[in-house]
Short mmCIF file of C-alpha atoms and ligand atoms in Angstrom, two decimals:
data_model
loop_
_atom_site.label_atom_id
_atom_site.label_comp_id
_atom_site.label_asym_id
_atom_site.label_seq_id
_atom_site.Cartn_x
_atom_site.Cartn_y
_atom_site.Cartn_z
CA MET A 1 87.86 6.80 54.36
CA LYS A 2 88.38 8.15 57.50
CA LEU A 3 87.85 11.66 59.61
CA PHE A 4 89.42 12.57 62.64
CA GLY A 5 90.48 8.83 62.99
CA ARG A 6 86.65 7.25 62.89
CA SER A 7 85.36 5.66 59.56
CA LEU A 8 82.86 7.52 57.71
CA PHE A 9 80.47 4.37 58.51
CA PHE A 10 80.64 6.26 62.22
CA TYR A 11 79.55 9.59 61.93
CA TRP A 12 76.28 8.21 58.62
CA ASP A 13 75.01 5.96 61.59
CA ASN A 14 74.83 9.00 63.97
CA PHE A 15 73.53 11.29 61.79
CA VAL A 16 70.80 8.13 60.56
CA ILE A 17 69.67 8.11 64.65
CA LEU A 18 69.33 12.14 64.02
CA LEU A 19 66.71 11.82 61.27
CA ILE A 20 65.22 8.90 63.06
CA THR A 21 64.81 10.88 66.15
CA TYR A 22 63.61 13.72 64.24
CA SER A 23 61.12 11.62 62.39
CA ALA A 24 59.85 10.27 65.56
CA ILE A 25 59.50 14.03 66.52
CA ILE A 26 57.23 15.34 63.58
CA ILE A 27 55.55 12.44 62.39
CA PRO A 28 53.13 11.99 65.38
CA LEU A 29 52.98 15.99 64.95
CA GLU A 30 52.14 16.06 61.39
CA ILE A 31 49.09 13.37 62.58
CA ALA A 32 48.03 15.42 65.70
CA LEU A 33 48.41 18.59 64.30
CA ASP A 34 47.45 19.90 60.76
CA SER A 35 49.42 23.01 59.84
CA VAL A 36 52.78 20.96 60.67
CA SER A 37 51.77 18.55 58.21
CA LYS A 38 50.95 21.35 55.50
CA SER A 39 54.07 22.89 55.93
CA ARG A 40 56.02 23.11 52.60
CA THR A 41 59.42 23.13 55.52
CA VAL A 42 58.21 19.31 56.60
CA LEU A 43 57.31 18.45 53.70
CA THR A 44 61.01 19.15 52.14
CA ILE A 45 62.90 18.13 55.44
CA ASN A 46 60.96 14.58 55.07
CA THR A 47 61.29 14.30 51.66
CA ILE A 48 65.18 14.30 52.26
CA THR A 49 64.93 12.10 55.22
CA VAL A 50 63.18 9.50 53.21
CA PHE A 51 65.71 9.98 50.76
CA CYS A 52 68.82 9.38 53.29
CA PHE A 53 66.89 6.33 54.59
CA LEU A 54 67.20 5.19 50.68
CA LEU A 55 70.66 5.86 50.94
CA ASP A 56 71.05 3.85 54.35
CA LEU A 57 69.26 1.14 52.72
CA ILE A 58 71.91 0.75 49.71
CA PHE A 59 74.99 0.98 52.47
CA ASN A 60 73.15 -1.57 54.83
CA PHE A 61 73.55 -3.73 51.36
CA TYR A 62 77.16 -2.42 50.64
CA HIS A 63 78.08 -3.30 54.45
CA ALA A 64 76.66 -6.63 54.49
CA LEU A 65 78.21 -7.87 51.10
CA LYS A 66 81.71 -5.83 52.04
CA LYS A 67 82.12 -7.10 55.96
CA GLU A 68 82.72 -10.43 54.63
CA THR A 69 85.12 -9.77 51.48
CA GLU A 70 87.24 -8.35 54.45
CA THR A 71 87.52 -11.01 57.42
CA ASN A 72 87.39 -14.13 54.67
CA ALA A 73 89.04 -12.94 52.06
CA ASN A 74 91.51 -16.31 52.37
CA SER A 75 88.70 -18.90 51.70
CA LYS A 76 86.24 -17.80 48.13
CA GLN A 77 83.52 -20.15 48.42
CA ASN A 78 83.00 -19.50 52.35
CA SER A 79 83.10 -15.90 51.70
CA ALA A 80 80.32 -16.04 49.51
CA LEU A 81 78.66 -18.36 51.39
CA THR A 82 78.75 -16.47 54.56
CA ARG A 83 77.96 -13.18 52.66
CA LYS A 84 74.94 -14.36 51.64
CA GLN A 85 73.93 -15.75 55.05
CA ARG A 86 74.25 -12.07 55.61
CA LEU A 87 72.77 -10.72 53.04
CA TYR A 88 69.94 -13.05 53.87
CA SER A 89 69.71 -12.16 57.23
CA TYR A 90 69.45 -8.64 56.57
CA LEU A 91 66.57 -9.37 54.10
CA LYS A 92 65.05 -11.50 56.86
CA THR A 93 65.13 -8.69 59.25
CA TRP A 94 66.13 -4.59 59.00
CA PHE A 95 65.90 -4.47 54.88
CA ILE A 96 61.69 -4.69 55.48
CA ILE A 97 61.50 -1.85 58.42
CA ASP A 98 63.91 0.40 55.85
CA LEU A 99 61.89 -0.51 53.24
CA ILE A 100 59.08 0.35 54.23
CA SER A 101 60.83 3.94 56.13
CA ILE A 102 61.39 4.72 51.92
CA ILE A 103 57.89 5.20 51.35
CA PRO A 104 57.88 9.21 50.58
CA TYR A 105 54.52 8.92 52.61
CA ASP A 106 54.62 12.57 52.56
CA LEU A 107 54.91 13.07 48.73
CA LEU A 108 51.80 10.70 48.36
CA ILE A 109 49.80 12.69 50.29
CA GLN A 110 50.33 15.80 48.92
CA TYR A 111 50.59 14.76 45.14
CA SER A 112 48.60 11.35 44.76
CA PHE A 113 45.09 9.96 43.79
CA LEU A 114 44.30 8.18 46.58
CA HIS A 115 42.73 10.84 48.41
CA PRO A 116 39.86 8.27 49.72
CA SER A 117 42.15 6.36 51.81
CA TYR A 118 44.29 9.81 53.09
CA GLU A 119 43.93 9.19 56.92
CA TYR A 120 44.85 6.06 56.51
CA LEU A 121 47.93 7.60 54.69
CA ALA A 122 48.68 9.78 57.03
CA LEU A 123 48.45 7.19 59.70
CA ALA A 124 50.60 4.43 57.78
CA ARG A 125 53.92 7.08 57.89
CA THR A 126 53.96 5.81 61.07
CA LEU A 127 55.38 2.56 60.25
CA ARG A 128 58.70 4.83 59.25
CA LEU A 129 58.75 4.93 63.22
CA LEU A 130 59.08 1.52 63.31
CA ARG A 131 63.11 2.26 62.77
CA LEU A 132 62.69 3.25 66.42
CA LEU A 133 63.85 -0.04 66.53
CA LYS A 134 67.00 0.55 64.67
CA ILE A 135 68.16 2.99 67.39
CA ALA A 136 68.03 0.40 70.27
CA GLN A 137 70.54 -1.07 68.22
CA PHE A 138 72.48 1.69 67.63
CA MET A 139 72.60 2.95 71.23
CA GLN A 140 73.78 -0.01 72.45
CA LYS A 141 76.92 0.01 69.68
CA TRP A 142 77.60 3.71 70.53
CA GLY A 143 77.00 3.40 74.16
CA GLN A 144 79.59 0.66 74.06
CA THR A 145 82.05 3.04 71.98
CA GLU A 146 81.62 6.41 72.78
CA PHE A 147 80.43 6.25 77.51
CA SER A 148 83.35 5.47 79.23
CA ASN A 149 80.73 5.42 82.07
CA GLN A 150 77.87 3.68 81.69
CA GLY A 151 75.45 5.72 84.44
CA VAL A 152 76.28 8.39 81.72
CA MET A 153 74.72 6.17 78.83
CA ARG A 154 71.67 5.27 80.87
CA LEU A 155 70.57 8.29 82.29
CA PHE A 156 71.07 9.98 78.79
CA TYR A 157 68.44 6.74 77.68
CA PHE A 158 66.52 7.89 80.06
CA VAL A 159 66.01 11.19 79.32
CA TYR A 160 65.73 10.57 75.64
CA TRP A 161 63.33 7.38 75.80
CA THR A 162 61.23 9.44 78.31
CA GLY A 163 61.10 12.95 76.09
CA LEU A 164 59.65 10.84 73.33
CA ILE A 165 56.97 8.34 74.75
CA ALA A 166 56.44 12.49 76.64
CA HIS A 167 55.72 13.89 73.43
CA TRP A 168 53.72 11.23 71.53
CA ILE A 169 51.50 11.14 75.17
CA ALA A 170 50.77 14.67 74.91
CA LEU A 171 49.84 14.24 70.66
CA GLY A 172 48.09 11.74 70.63
CA TRP A 173 46.12 13.61 73.66
CA ILE A 174 45.29 16.70 71.06
CA TYR A 175 44.41 13.68 68.69
CA ILE A 176 41.69 12.09 70.46
CA GLY A 177 40.54 15.88 71.09
CA GLY A 178 41.55 15.98 74.39
CA VAL A 179 42.30 19.77 74.84
CA PRO A 180 39.28 21.71 76.33
CA GLU A 181 38.04 25.02 74.40
CA LYS A 182 38.53 26.31 77.58
CA ILE A 183 40.91 26.54 80.67
CA ASN A 184 39.56 28.67 84.09
CA ASP A 185 37.12 30.25 81.39
CA LEU A 186 40.04 31.42 79.48
CA PRO A 187 39.27 30.30 75.95
CA ILE A 188 42.11 28.18 73.92
CA ASP A 189 42.48 28.95 70.14
CA PRO A 190 42.54 25.95 68.13
CA ASN A 191 44.55 27.44 65.52
CA GLU A 192 47.62 28.34 67.30
CA PRO A 193 49.67 24.72 67.19
CA PHE A 194 52.27 26.07 70.21
CA THR A 195 49.05 27.02 72.60
CA LEU A 196 47.91 23.57 71.61
CA TYR A 197 51.00 21.96 72.17
CA ASN A 198 52.19 23.11 74.90
CA ILE A 199 48.44 22.72 77.20
CA ALA A 200 48.95 18.65 75.56
CA LEU A 201 52.07 18.70 77.09
CA TYR A 202 51.24 19.76 80.69
CA TRP A 203 49.04 17.34 80.95
CA THR A 204 50.59 14.95 80.09
CA ILE A 205 53.99 15.48 82.54
CA THR A 206 50.88 16.40 85.38
CA THR A 207 49.29 13.13 84.71
CA LEU A 208 52.77 11.15 84.20
CA THR A 209 54.07 12.45 87.24
CA THR A 210 50.55 11.81 88.82
CA ILE A 211 50.34 15.36 90.35
CA GLY A 212 47.61 15.52 88.01
CA TYR A 213 45.90 19.81 89.20
CA GLY A 214 42.74 18.35 87.82
CA ASP A 215 42.21 21.72 85.50
CA ILE A 216 42.41 19.75 82.27
CA THR A 217 40.12 16.53 82.19
CA PRO A 218 39.15 13.72 80.02
CA LYS A 219 35.23 14.10 79.06
CA THR A 220 35.02 11.31 76.24
CA ASN A 221 35.06 7.11 77.51
CA ILE A 222 37.88 7.29 75.14
CA GLN A 223 39.96 10.52 77.05
CA ARG A 224 39.07 8.25 80.25
CA MET A 225 40.86 5.11 78.93
CA TYR A 226 43.74 6.62 77.31
CA THR A 227 44.28 9.04 81.01
CA MET A 228 44.35 5.55 82.56
CA ILE A 229 46.62 4.13 80.46
CA VAL A 230 48.78 7.36 80.62
CA MET A 231 48.44 7.21 84.91
CA ILE A 232 49.68 3.63 84.57
CA ILE A 233 52.52 4.51 82.42
CA GLY A 234 53.07 7.57 84.88
CA ALA A 235 53.07 5.12 87.89
CA GLY A 236 55.58 2.52 86.45
CA LEU A 237 58.30 5.38 85.27
CA TYR A 238 57.64 7.28 88.91
CA GLY A 239 58.80 3.78 90.56
CA TYR A 240 61.07 3.83 87.95
CA ILE A 241 62.99 6.86 88.75
CA ILE A 242 62.39 6.51 92.41
CA GLY A 243 64.10 2.89 92.44
CA ASN A 244 66.92 4.53 90.01
CA ILE A 245 67.69 7.95 90.04
CA ALA A 246 69.50 7.50 93.03
CA ASN A 247 72.19 4.91 91.40
CA LEU A 248 71.90 6.15 88.43
CA LEU A 249 73.72 9.45 90.19
CA THR A 250 76.10 7.92 91.97
CA ASN A 251 76.92 5.89 89.05
CA ILE A 252 77.58 8.37 86.59
CA ASP A 253 81.56 8.91 88.23
CA ILE A 254 81.56 5.98 90.10
CA ALA A 255 85.28 6.88 89.89
CA LYS A 256 85.22 10.09 91.30
CA THR A 257 82.31 8.81 93.55
CA ASN A 258 85.28 5.73 94.77
CA PHE A 259 88.15 8.42 94.95
CA MET A 260 86.37 10.92 97.05
CA GLN A 261 85.70 8.26 99.41
CA LYS A 262 88.97 6.77 99.92
CA MET A 263 90.28 10.48 100.17
CA GLU A 264 87.61 11.18 103.62
CA LYS A 265 89.25 7.78 104.40
CA ILE A 266 92.68 8.96 104.26
CA ASN A 267 91.83 12.39 105.47
CA THR A 268 90.05 10.92 108.48
CA PHE A 269 92.86 8.29 109.25
CA MET A 270 95.80 11.56 109.34
CA LYS A 271 93.93 13.38 111.62
CA TYR A 272 93.07 10.72 113.58
CA ARG A 273 96.78 9.63 113.54
CA ARG A 274 97.98 13.59 113.85
CA ILE A 275 99.87 13.67 110.94
CA PRO A 276 101.20 16.94 110.96
CA VAL A 277 100.03 19.09 108.53
CA GLU A 278 102.49 19.89 106.06
CA LEU A 279 102.90 15.95 105.13
CA GLN A 280 98.74 15.88 105.43
CA ASN A 281 99.21 18.65 102.48
CA ARG A 282 101.86 16.36 100.75
CA ILE A 283 99.80 13.16 101.16
CA ASN A 284 96.76 15.30 99.93
CA ASN A 285 98.88 17.13 96.71
CA TYR A 286 99.90 13.20 95.62
CA TYR A 287 96.46 12.51 95.63
CA THR A 288 95.21 14.79 93.86
CA PHE A 289 97.98 14.43 90.94
CA LEU A 290 96.86 10.84 90.74
CA TRP A 291 93.19 11.62 90.25
CA GLU A 292 94.66 14.52 87.28
CA ASN A 293 96.62 12.51 85.44
CA ARG A 294 95.07 9.01 86.10
CA LYS A 295 91.74 9.29 87.12
CA GLY A 296 93.08 8.04 90.29
CA TYR A 297 93.21 4.19 88.92
CA ASP A 298 96.35 2.58 89.81
CA GLU A 299 97.46 0.69 86.60
CA SER A 300 99.68 -2.42 88.43
CA ASN A 301 96.30 -3.42 90.20
CA ILE A 302 94.12 -3.36 86.83
CA MET A 303 96.80 -4.89 84.85
CA ASP A 304 97.43 -7.64 87.55
CA GLU A 305 93.43 -8.98 87.06
CA LEU A 306 94.33 -9.14 83.14
CA PRO A 307 95.13 -12.50 81.35
CA SER A 308 98.57 -12.14 80.03
CA SER A 309 97.83 -11.90 76.16
CA LEU A 310 95.64 -8.63 77.23
CA ARG A 311 97.80 -7.71 79.67
CA MET A 312 101.32 -7.65 77.00
CA LYS A 313 98.59 -5.60 74.47
CA ILE A 314 97.66 -2.97 77.28
CA ALA A 315 101.21 -2.45 78.40
CA LEU A 316 102.11 -1.63 75.13
CA TYR A 317 99.74 0.78 74.71
CA LEU A 318 100.18 2.17 77.85
CA ASN A 319 103.85 2.82 77.67
CA LYS A 320 103.69 3.42 74.38
CA ASP A 321 104.95 7.19 74.64
CA ILE A 322 108.15 5.94 77.09
CA PHE A 323 109.33 4.11 74.62
CA GLU A 324 108.75 6.69 72.27
CA LYS A 325 110.37 9.28 74.46
CA ILE A 326 113.34 7.88 76.27
CA PRO A 327 116.31 7.81 73.69
CA ILE A 328 117.88 4.22 74.62
CA PHE A 329 114.02 2.47 73.74
CA LYS A 330 113.83 4.37 70.75
CA GLU A 331 116.51 1.52 68.94
CA ALA A 332 115.09 -1.21 71.38
CA SER A 333 114.75 -4.63 69.42
CA GLU A 334 110.83 -5.90 69.66
CA ASP A 335 111.96 -8.38 72.04
CA LEU A 336 113.43 -6.09 74.37
CA ILE A 337 110.45 -4.24 74.58
CA SER A 338 107.96 -6.90 75.38
CA GLU A 339 110.41 -7.83 77.99
CA LEU A 340 110.14 -4.35 79.83
CA VAL A 341 106.78 -3.82 79.06
CA LEU A 342 105.40 -5.98 81.44
CA ASN A 343 107.81 -5.17 83.97
CA LEU A 344 107.78 -1.40 84.12
CA LYS A 345 105.83 -0.04 87.13
CA PRO A 346 104.58 3.67 86.89
CA VAL A 347 105.10 5.58 89.69
CA ILE A 348 104.72 9.34 90.98
CA PHE A 349 106.89 11.90 93.24
CA THR A 350 105.52 15.43 94.77
CA PRO A 351 107.72 18.18 94.64
CA GLY A 352 110.92 17.73 97.17
CA ASP A 353 110.32 13.83 97.60
CA TYR A 354 113.74 11.94 98.12
CA ILE A 355 113.15 8.84 95.50
CA PHE A 356 115.92 7.37 97.26
CA ARG A 357 119.17 8.59 99.58
CA LYS A 358 122.38 7.95 99.23
CA GLY A 359 123.41 5.26 100.58
CA ASP A 360 120.70 3.15 99.87
CA ILE A 361 120.54 -0.30 98.39
CA GLY A 362 119.68 -0.25 94.83
CA LEU A 363 117.05 -2.42 93.88
CA ASN A 364 115.33 -0.64 90.82
CA MET A 365 116.33 1.80 88.39
CA TYR A 366 113.89 4.66 87.33
CA PHE A 367 113.22 5.95 83.92
CA ILE A 368 111.55 9.32 84.02
CA SER A 369 108.07 9.70 81.59
CA ARG A 370 107.36 13.50 82.98
CA GLY A 371 109.22 15.88 85.79
CA ILE A 372 112.81 16.86 87.09
CA VAL A 373 114.83 15.28 89.35
CA GLU A 374 118.20 16.57 90.96
CA VAL A 375 120.78 14.16 91.79
CA ILE A 376 122.68 15.38 94.84
CA ASP A 377 125.83 14.68 96.74
CA GLU A 378 124.28 15.37 100.64
CA ASP A 379 127.87 14.78 101.81
CA LYS A 380 129.02 17.76 100.32
CA GLU A 381 125.37 19.26 99.77
CA HIS A 382 125.70 19.95 96.11
CA VAL A 383 123.50 19.10 93.11
CA ILE A 384 125.68 17.23 90.85
CA ALA A 385 123.28 16.82 87.86
CA THR A 386 118.81 17.77 86.88
CA LEU A 387 117.58 15.15 85.19
CA THR A 388 114.73 15.27 83.09
CA ASP A 389 112.49 13.41 81.11
CA GLY A 390 113.84 10.79 78.95
CA ASN A 391 116.13 10.46 81.38
CA PHE A 392 116.84 7.51 83.05
CA PHE A 393 118.88 7.32 86.97
CA GLY A 394 119.62 4.63 89.61
CA GLU A 395 121.10 2.40 86.82
CA MET A 396 124.51 2.62 88.64
CA ALA A 397 123.87 0.60 91.76
CA LEU A 398 122.90 -2.37 89.75
CA VAL A 399 125.66 -2.02 87.49
CA PHE A 400 127.62 -2.12 89.75
CA SER A 401 126.19 -3.86 92.56
CA ALA A 402 126.97 -1.22 95.20
CA PRO A 403 125.03 1.20 97.37
CA ARG A 404 123.75 4.06 95.72
CA ASN A 405 126.28 6.94 94.69
CA ALA A 406 123.94 9.99 95.41
CA SER A 407 120.19 10.90 96.61
CA ILE A 408 117.54 11.82 94.07
CA LYS A 409 115.13 14.07 94.47
CA ALA A 410 111.62 15.67 92.73
CA LEU A 411 111.84 18.60 91.82
CA ASP A 412 108.74 18.83 90.35
CA TYR A 413 105.42 16.55 90.22
CA CYS A 414 106.99 12.97 88.51
CA ASP A 415 106.07 10.81 86.06
CA LEU A 416 108.48 7.27 86.87
CA TYR A 417 108.65 3.86 85.38
CA THR A 418 110.84 1.46 87.46
CA LEU A 419 112.52 -1.55 86.57
CA ASP A 420 113.26 -4.39 89.02
CA LYS A 421 116.75 -5.92 89.63
CA GLU A 422 115.62 -9.47 88.21
CA THR A 423 114.62 -7.87 85.11
CA PHE A 424 117.30 -5.39 84.84
CA ASP A 425 119.95 -8.61 85.04
CA LYS A 426 118.32 -10.91 82.84
CA VAL A 427 117.65 -7.80 80.17
CA ILE A 428 121.40 -7.44 80.68
CA VAL A 429 122.62 -10.91 80.16
CA ASN A 430 119.89 -11.40 76.82
CA PHE A 431 120.02 -8.27 74.94
CA PRO A 432 123.93 -6.84 74.97
CA ASP A 433 123.52 -3.72 73.17
CA PHE A 434 120.49 -2.66 75.80
CA ALA A 435 123.20 -3.34 78.12
CA LYS A 436 126.35 -1.81 76.58
CA SER A 437 124.47 1.68 76.48
CA ILE A 438 123.27 1.73 80.39
CA GLU A 439 126.93 0.50 80.95
CA GLU A 440 128.07 3.05 79.10
CA LYS A 441 126.07 5.75 80.23
CA ALA A 442 127.07 4.44 84.40
CA ASN A 443 130.40 4.63 83.58
CA LYS A 444 131.20 8.02 82.25
CA ARG A 445 128.62 9.12 85.41
CA PHE A 446 131.09 7.08 87.92
CA LYS A 447 133.63 8.61 85.82
CA ASN A 448 132.50 12.27 86.57
CA HIS A 449 131.90 11.18 90.18
CA VAL A 450 135.94 10.39 90.47
CA THR A 451 136.83 13.18 89.17
CA GLU A 452 134.80 15.41 91.41
CA ASN A 453 135.93 13.65 94.22
CA LYS A 454 139.59 14.05 93.36
P1 LIG B 1 122.23 5.10 91.66
O1 LIG B 1 124.07 5.03 91.95
O2 LIG B 1 122.07 3.69 91.50
O3 LIG B 1 122.05 6.19 92.55
C1 LIG B 1 122.28 7.05 92.06
C2 LIG B 1 122.55 8.13 91.15
O4 LIG B 1 122.29 9.19 90.20
C3 LIG B 1 123.24 6.71 89.97
O5 LIG B 1 122.90 6.00 90.04
C4 LIG B 1 122.69 7.48 88.83
O6 LIG B 1 122.10 7.02 87.98
C5 LIG B 1 122.32 9.16 88.99
N1 LIG B 1 124.20 9.99 88.93
C6 LIG B 1 125.32 9.74 89.56
N2 LIG B 1 126.29 10.76 89.23
C7 LIG B 1 125.36 11.14 87.94
C8 LIG B 1 126.04 12.35 87.05
N3 LIG B 1 127.20 12.49 87.24
N4 LIG B 1 125.19 13.06 86.00
C9 LIG B 1 123.67 11.95 86.31
N5 LIG B 1 123.57 11.22 87.20
C10 LIG B 1 124.57 10.71 88.05
#
């Protein structure tokens, strides 16, 4: 079943990530702060979380069984075997963690007869955090599908994990009694969880960032050892940040950075060669349009690097709307589309550009994906026709092997696709229906031309 084009499992997986993150925040809070562990709201949410983890375990079983039935439907024996293998690997790995995380520690603590082991039971809850191991796996999958930019993904991971680690360290500091009774002679109320947490987080951040004001210091051996460990983590983290953050930030939008660098080069060149301002503006407008519509990527360059099978698939996808938009392609056979798809090249023109002039030698024809062009007879200085989305032009020179019989001027930003003469000639021979409709149009336009010139 799908919702907004995605399978329900996608939403479920993200919901489970949210619940794991919630557990990673709340469980240490419960261990360190009594008032949180006694809250009925927390108990209710925790019980719901455990129930959802149980559902997740069931879904994982279902997934392990279902996937193989879909992919190996052709061989029953093989399917049974691989299903078994899949199930076995699940049982060997994540199942144990999933099972541990569905033990309802909170309910046991509230209503158990296991009073003597209360402390251990509270700590046993942390076992549910083993599920965090799953987050790394989830996030990898998530990162590949949801973030088109790896820089943003890395920054997101970094913030996520640093936030969680700082939270745990702060709660650890409370747990080992690191928050003093007085700071700067002002007493701290030990029954106010927010103040305690705030002070502990403040200590954590000052220690992790190696700022260390020294207003909160370790008093016991355990606290001193804990501080040393946090200092070492802080030094590592600091090194990581200094080493990576500049890189991370520049990589957040690689496409934009590359594009800006390219624009800088072009602008410096234009200024150095004293290109007229009006022309500079047109060039800038062209690149701005390219950026807004294609994020600065030159499709042809990217396509050329791909193996032919992938190139065909991606070309079919990219040119999908042109085949839907342009009437003569609507009835085209699959063979014709495959022939055309790899040979149609996207080009962009800005308002006022002449795409070609009357009398030029015709080496391509054009299909308008988006935009408006004027067909102009420059000798008579009059507009013969205006063509827009879904139309084509430049076919007459190819059909009649003659020079262009009119000039074509872009009135707006035009997204066009060109088809070169060589492919055109091949297509005309192999696909007579397509040839017929183009030739009919060319003849009709030619007749119009003759009557107009009389
Ligand atoms: P071609 O001769 O290659 O170059 C100029 C193009 O203008 C021509 O092909 C046709 O595609 C187009 N054209 C010429 N006459 C007309 C017309 N009357 N209506 C629409 N388009 C035309």
